[in-house]
Amino acid sequence: MLFALSTLWFLPAAWLLPLWLGARGHLLAVFGVVSALLQCIALLRWPLLVPLMAEAFVSGDPLQQALAEHGFRLSNQYLGVGIGEFLGQLTLVIWTAGVARLLWTHGKAARALTLMGAATLPLWLLGFSELAHTLFPHVAVIETTPIAFMLWEVWLLLLALWLFTRRSAHASL
């Protein structure tokens, strides 16, 4: 439950970061907020649905077991693959690309951050092969999503550090 809810910590950054970087309107911020919400909803299947299906599966009744197994596959495909991994990550890719584009106009240090954020984008897109494989088994899986997430998290931390030092420098003037 806590892991699912931890995605909501991204909401303030998703909303405020584009505005701090000079985005006009809130469309980019909406992509980040929607990403966090979709990924939270998808992850909530684990504490909310899976225990019920597991209980039915261990009941020993063959019909209950078959229904539980089918329910698990359906919820995993719809909530996990469709909602969380595809829509949640796609909106995160759009948000990241937009933030990286905004960063480009903020000097040399920001340009380095732009390139680091942009470097995660092809990894996310290649990682969608895993999702496609669930529908089309002949599609090769390219396991880049975990790498994309780890690099993205480092990028986000460096971005926060850059913002903090930038804001501190402006505050002391």
PDB file of N, CA and C in Angstrom, residues 39-83:
ATOM      1  N   GLN A  39      -0.272   5.688 -12.069  1.00  0.00           N
ATOM      2  CA  GLN A  39       0.624   4.682 -11.512  1.00  0.00           C
ATOM      3  C   GLN A  39       0.188   4.268 -10.106  1.00  0.00           C
ATOM      4  N   CYS A  40      -0.364   5.194  -9.340  1.00  0.00           N
ATOM      5  CA  CYS A  40      -0.884   4.855  -8.016  1.00  0.00           C
ATOM      6  C   CYS A  40      -2.071   3.897  -8.134  1.00  0.00           C
ATOM      7  N   ILE A  41      -2.998   4.207  -9.010  1.00  0.00           N
ATOM      8  CA  ILE A  41      -4.171   3.349  -9.221  1.00  0.00           C
ATOM      9  C   ILE A  41      -3.737   1.947  -9.629  1.00  0.00           C
ATOM     10  N   ALA A  42      -2.789   1.857 -10.552  1.00  0.00           N
ATOM     11  CA  ALA A  42      -2.326   0.552 -11.019  1.00  0.00           C
ATOM     12  C   ALA A  42      -1.666  -0.243  -9.894  1.00  0.00           C
ATOM     13  N   LEU A  43      -0.849   0.423  -9.095  1.00  0.00           N
ATOM     14  CA  LEU A  43      -0.158  -0.285  -8.014  1.00  0.00           C
ATOM     15  C   LEU A  43      -1.100  -0.704  -6.889  1.00  0.00           C
ATOM     16  N   LEU A  44      -2.201  -0.008  -6.731  1.00  0.00           N
ATOM     17  CA  LEU A  44      -3.157  -0.352  -5.665  1.00  0.00           C
ATOM     18  C   LEU A  44      -3.811  -1.718  -5.889  1.00  0.00           C
ATOM     19  N   ARG A  45      -3.670  -2.288  -7.085  1.00  0.00           N
ATOM     20  CA  ARG A  45      -4.221  -3.629  -7.307  1.00  0.00           C
ATOM     21  C   ARG A  45      -3.573  -4.649  -6.376  1.00  0.00           C
ATOM     22  N   TRP A  46      -2.288  -4.418  -6.041  1.00  0.00           N
ATOM     23  CA  TRP A  46      -1.579  -5.388  -5.206  1.00  0.00           C
ATOM     24  C   TRP A  46      -2.163  -5.484  -3.793  1.00  0.00           C
ATOM     25  N   PRO A  47      -2.356  -4.388  -3.071  1.00  0.00           N
ATOM     26  CA  PRO A  47      -2.942  -4.558  -1.728  1.00  0.00           C
ATOM     27  C   PRO A  47      -4.462  -4.724  -1.726  1.00  0.00           C
ATOM     28  N   LEU A  48      -5.157  -4.276  -2.776  1.00  0.00           N
ATOM     29  CA  LEU A  48      -6.613  -4.297  -2.755  1.00  0.00           C
ATOM     30  C   LEU A  48      -7.236  -5.517  -3.441  1.00  0.00           C
ATOM     31  N   LEU A  49      -6.683  -5.947  -4.557  1.00  0.00           N
ATOM     32  CA  LEU A  49      -7.275  -7.055  -5.316  1.00  0.00           C
ATOM     33  C   LEU A  49      -6.559  -8.391  -5.126  1.00  0.00           C
ATOM     34  N   VAL A  50      -5.256  -8.356  -5.178  1.00  0.00           N
ATOM     35  CA  VAL A  50      -4.490  -9.610  -5.171  1.00  0.00           C
ATOM     36  C   VAL A  50      -4.718 -10.438  -3.903  1.00  0.00           C
ATOM     37  N   PRO A  51      -4.801  -9.860  -2.700  1.00  0.00           N
ATOM     38  CA  PRO A  51      -5.075 -10.704  -1.526  1.00  0.00           C
ATOM     39  C   PRO A  51      -6.403 -11.463  -1.626  1.00  0.00           C
ATOM     40  N   LEU A  52      -7.421 -10.828  -2.191  1.00  0.00           N
ATOM     41  CA  LEU A  52      -8.704 -11.502  -2.358  1.00  0.00           C
ATOM     42  C   LEU A  52      -8.590 -12.669  -3.338  1.00  0.00           C
ATOM     43  N   MET A  53      -7.858 -12.453  -4.421  1.00  0.00           N
ATOM     44  CA  MET A  53      -7.678 -13.517  -5.399  1.00  0.00           C
ATOM     45  C   MET A  53      -6.820 -14.639  -4.827  1.00  0.00           C
ATOM     46  N   ALA A  54      -5.814 -14.295  -4.036  1.00  0.00           N
ATOM     47  CA  ALA A  54      -4.964 -15.310  -3.413  1.00  0.00           C
ATOM     48  C   ALA A  54      -5.765 -16.157  -2.438  1.00  0.00           C
ATOM     49  N   GLU A  55      -6.624 -15.513  -1.681  1.00  0.00           N
ATOM     50  CA  GLU A  55      -7.480 -16.232  -0.734  1.00  0.00           C
ATOM     51  C   GLU A  55      -8.386 -17.217  -1.468  1.00  0.00           C
ATOM     52  N   ALA A  56      -8.978 -16.775  -2.560  1.00  0.00           N
ATOM     53  CA  ALA A  56      -9.830 -17.660  -3.357  1.00  0.00           C
ATOM     54  C   ALA A  56      -9.013 -18.795  -3.966  1.00  0.00           C
ATOM     55  N   PHE A  57      -7.785 -18.495  -4.379  1.00  0.00           N
ATOM     56  CA  PHE A  57      -6.953 -19.514  -5.026  1.00  0.00           C
ATOM     57  C   PHE A  57      -6.569 -20.625  -4.052  1.00  0.00           C
ATOM     58  N   VAL A  58      -6.249 -20.268  -2.811  1.00  0.00           N
ATOM     59  CA  VAL A  58      -5.824 -21.283  -1.833  1.00  0.00           C
ATOM     60  C   VAL A  58      -6.996 -22.013  -1.196  1.00  0.00           C
ATOM     61  N   SER A  59      -8.226 -21.675  -1.574  1.00  0.00           N
ATOM     62  CA  SER A  59      -9.400 -22.335  -1.004  1.00  0.00           C
ATOM     63  C   SER A  59      -9.468 -23.819  -1.341  1.00  0.00           C
ATOM     64  N   GLY A  60      -8.820 -24.211  -2.421  1.00  0.00           N
ATOM     65  CA  GLY A  60      -8.851 -25.619  -2.833  1.00  0.00           C
ATOM     66  C   GLY A  60      -9.969 -25.942  -3.805  1.00  0.00           C
ATOM     67  N   ASP A  61     -10.953 -25.050  -3.937  1.00  0.00           N
ATOM     68  CA  ASP A  61     -12.058 -25.260  -4.876  1.00  0.00           C
ATOM     69  C   ASP A  61     -11.552 -24.954  -6.287  1.00  0.00           C
ATOM     70  N   PRO A  62     -11.613 -25.935  -7.213  1.00  0.00           N
ATOM     71  CA  PRO A  62     -11.084 -25.718  -8.569  1.00  0.00           C
ATOM     72  C   PRO A  62     -11.732 -24.535  -9.293  1.00  0.00           C
ATOM     73  N   LEU A  63     -13.025 -24.320  -9.110  1.00  0.00           N
ATOM     74  CA  LEU A  63     -13.685 -23.186  -9.762  1.00  0.00           C
ATOM     75  C   LEU A  63     -13.160 -21.865  -9.196  1.00  0.00           C
ATOM     76  N   GLN A  64     -13.044 -21.780  -7.863  1.00  0.00           N
ATOM     77  CA  GLN A  64     -12.496 -20.574  -7.222  1.00  0.00           C
ATOM     78  C   GLN A  64     -11.056 -20.316  -7.690  1.00  0.00           C
ATOM     79  N   GLN A  65     -10.290 -21.373  -7.808  1.00  0.00           N
ATOM     80  CA  GLN A  65      -8.911 -21.222  -8.261  1.00  0.00           C
ATOM     81  C   GLN A  65      -8.850 -20.702  -9.695  1.00  0.00           C
ATOM     82  N   ALA A  66      -9.691 -21.262 -10.555  1.00  0.00           N
ATOM     83  CA  ALA A  66      -9.703 -20.819 -11.958  1.00  0.00           C
ATOM     84  C   ALA A  66     -10.141 -19.363 -12.058  1.00  0.00           C
ATOM     85  N   LEU A  67     -11.163 -18.985 -11.285  1.00  0.00           N
ATOM     86  CA  LEU A  67     -11.633 -17.599 -11.300  1.00  0.00           C
ATOM     87  C   LEU A  67     -10.564 -16.648 -10.756  1.00  0.00           C
ATOM     88  N   ALA A  68      -9.895 -17.074  -9.698  1.00  0.00           N
ATOM     89  CA  ALA A  68      -8.845 -16.238  -9.110  1.00  0.00           C
ATOM     90  C   ALA A  68      -7.695 -16.055 -10.101  1.00  0.00           C
ATOM     91  N   GLU A  69      -7.309 -17.134 -10.763  1.00  0.00           N
ATOM     92  CA  GLU A  69      -6.218 -17.035 -11.732  1.00  0.00           C
ATOM     93  C   GLU A  69      -6.607 -16.134 -12.905  1.00  0.00           C
ATOM     94  N   HIS A  70      -7.825 -16.293 -13.371  1.00  0.00           N
ATOM     95  CA  HIS A  70      -8.300 -15.457 -14.480  1.00  0.00           C
ATOM     96  C   HIS A  70      -8.402 -13.987 -14.041  1.00  0.00           C
ATOM     97  N   GLY A  71      -8.921 -13.764 -12.836  1.00  0.00           N
ATOM     98  CA  GLY A  71      -9.021 -12.400 -12.300  1.00  0.00           C
ATOM     99  C   GLY A  71      -7.658 -11.753 -12.152  1.00  0.00           C
ATOM    100  N   PHE A  72      -6.673 -12.543 -11.723  1.00  0.00           N
ATOM    101  CA  PHE A  72      -5.324 -11.996 -11.580  1.00  0.00           C
ATOM    102  C   PHE A  72      -4.775 -11.580 -12.937  1.00  0.00           C
ATOM    103  N   ARG A  73      -4.922 -12.444 -13.932  1.00  0.00           N
ATOM    104  CA  ARG A  73      -4.407 -12.117 -15.270  1.00  0.00           C
ATOM    105  C   ARG A  73      -5.097 -10.878 -15.837  1.00  0.00           C
ATOM    106  N   LEU A  74      -6.428 -10.791 -15.655  1.00  0.00           N
ATOM    107  CA  LEU A  74      -7.165  -9.634 -16.162  1.00  0.00           C
ATOM    108  C   LEU A  74      -6.749  -8.346 -15.459  1.00  0.00           C
ATOM    109  N   SER A  75      -6.690  -8.381 -14.127  1.00  0.00           N
ATOM    110  CA  SER A  75      -6.341  -7.156 -13.392  1.00  0.00           C
ATOM    111  C   SER A  75      -4.902  -6.750 -13.672  1.00  0.00           C
ATOM    112  N   ASN A  76      -4.022  -7.718 -13.820  1.00  0.00           N
ATOM    113  CA  ASN A  76      -2.634  -7.385 -14.113  1.00  0.00           C
ATOM    114  C   ASN A  76      -2.497  -6.778 -15.507  1.00  0.00           C
ATOM    115  N   GLN A  77      -3.204  -7.345 -16.476  1.00  0.00           N
ATOM    116  CA  GLN A  77      -3.107  -6.822 -17.842  1.00  0.00           C
ATOM    117  C   GLN A  77      -3.738  -5.428 -17.942  1.00  0.00           C
ATOM    118  N   TYR A  78      -4.926  -5.272 -17.353  1.00  0.00           N
ATOM    119  CA  TYR A  78      -5.640  -3.998 -17.487  1.00  0.00           C
ATOM    120  C   TYR A  78      -5.020  -2.910 -16.606  1.00  0.00           C
ATOM    121  N   LEU A  79      -4.934  -3.196 -15.294  1.00  0.00           N
ATOM    122  CA  LEU A  79      -4.432  -2.173 -14.373  1.00  0.00           C
ATOM    123  C   LEU A  79      -2.914  -2.029 -14.439  1.00  0.00           C
ATOM    124  N   GLY A  80      -2.210  -3.152 -14.441  1.00  0.00           N
ATOM    125  CA  GLY A  80      -0.756  -3.099 -14.435  1.00  0.00           C
ATOM    126  C   GLY A  80      -0.178  -2.654 -15.759  1.00  0.00           C
ATOM    127  N   VAL A  81      -0.459  -3.422 -16.805  1.00  0.00           N
ATOM    128  CA  VAL A  81       0.131  -3.136 -18.110  1.00  0.00           C
ATOM    129  C   VAL A  81      -0.532  -1.922 -18.763  1.00  0.00           C
ATOM    130  N   GLY A  82      -1.845  -1.918 -18.819  1.00  0.00           N
ATOM    131  CA  GLY A  82      -2.556  -0.858 -19.540  1.00  0.00           C
ATOM    132  C   GLY A  82      -2.526   0.495 -18.858  1.00  0.00           C
ATOM    133  N   ILE A  83      -2.967   0.515 -17.604  1.00  0.00           N
ATOM    134  CA  ILE A  83      -3.100   1.787 -16.886  1.00  0.00           C
ATOM    135  C   ILE A  83      -1.750   2.273 -16.352  1.00  0.00           C
TER     136      ILE A  83
END
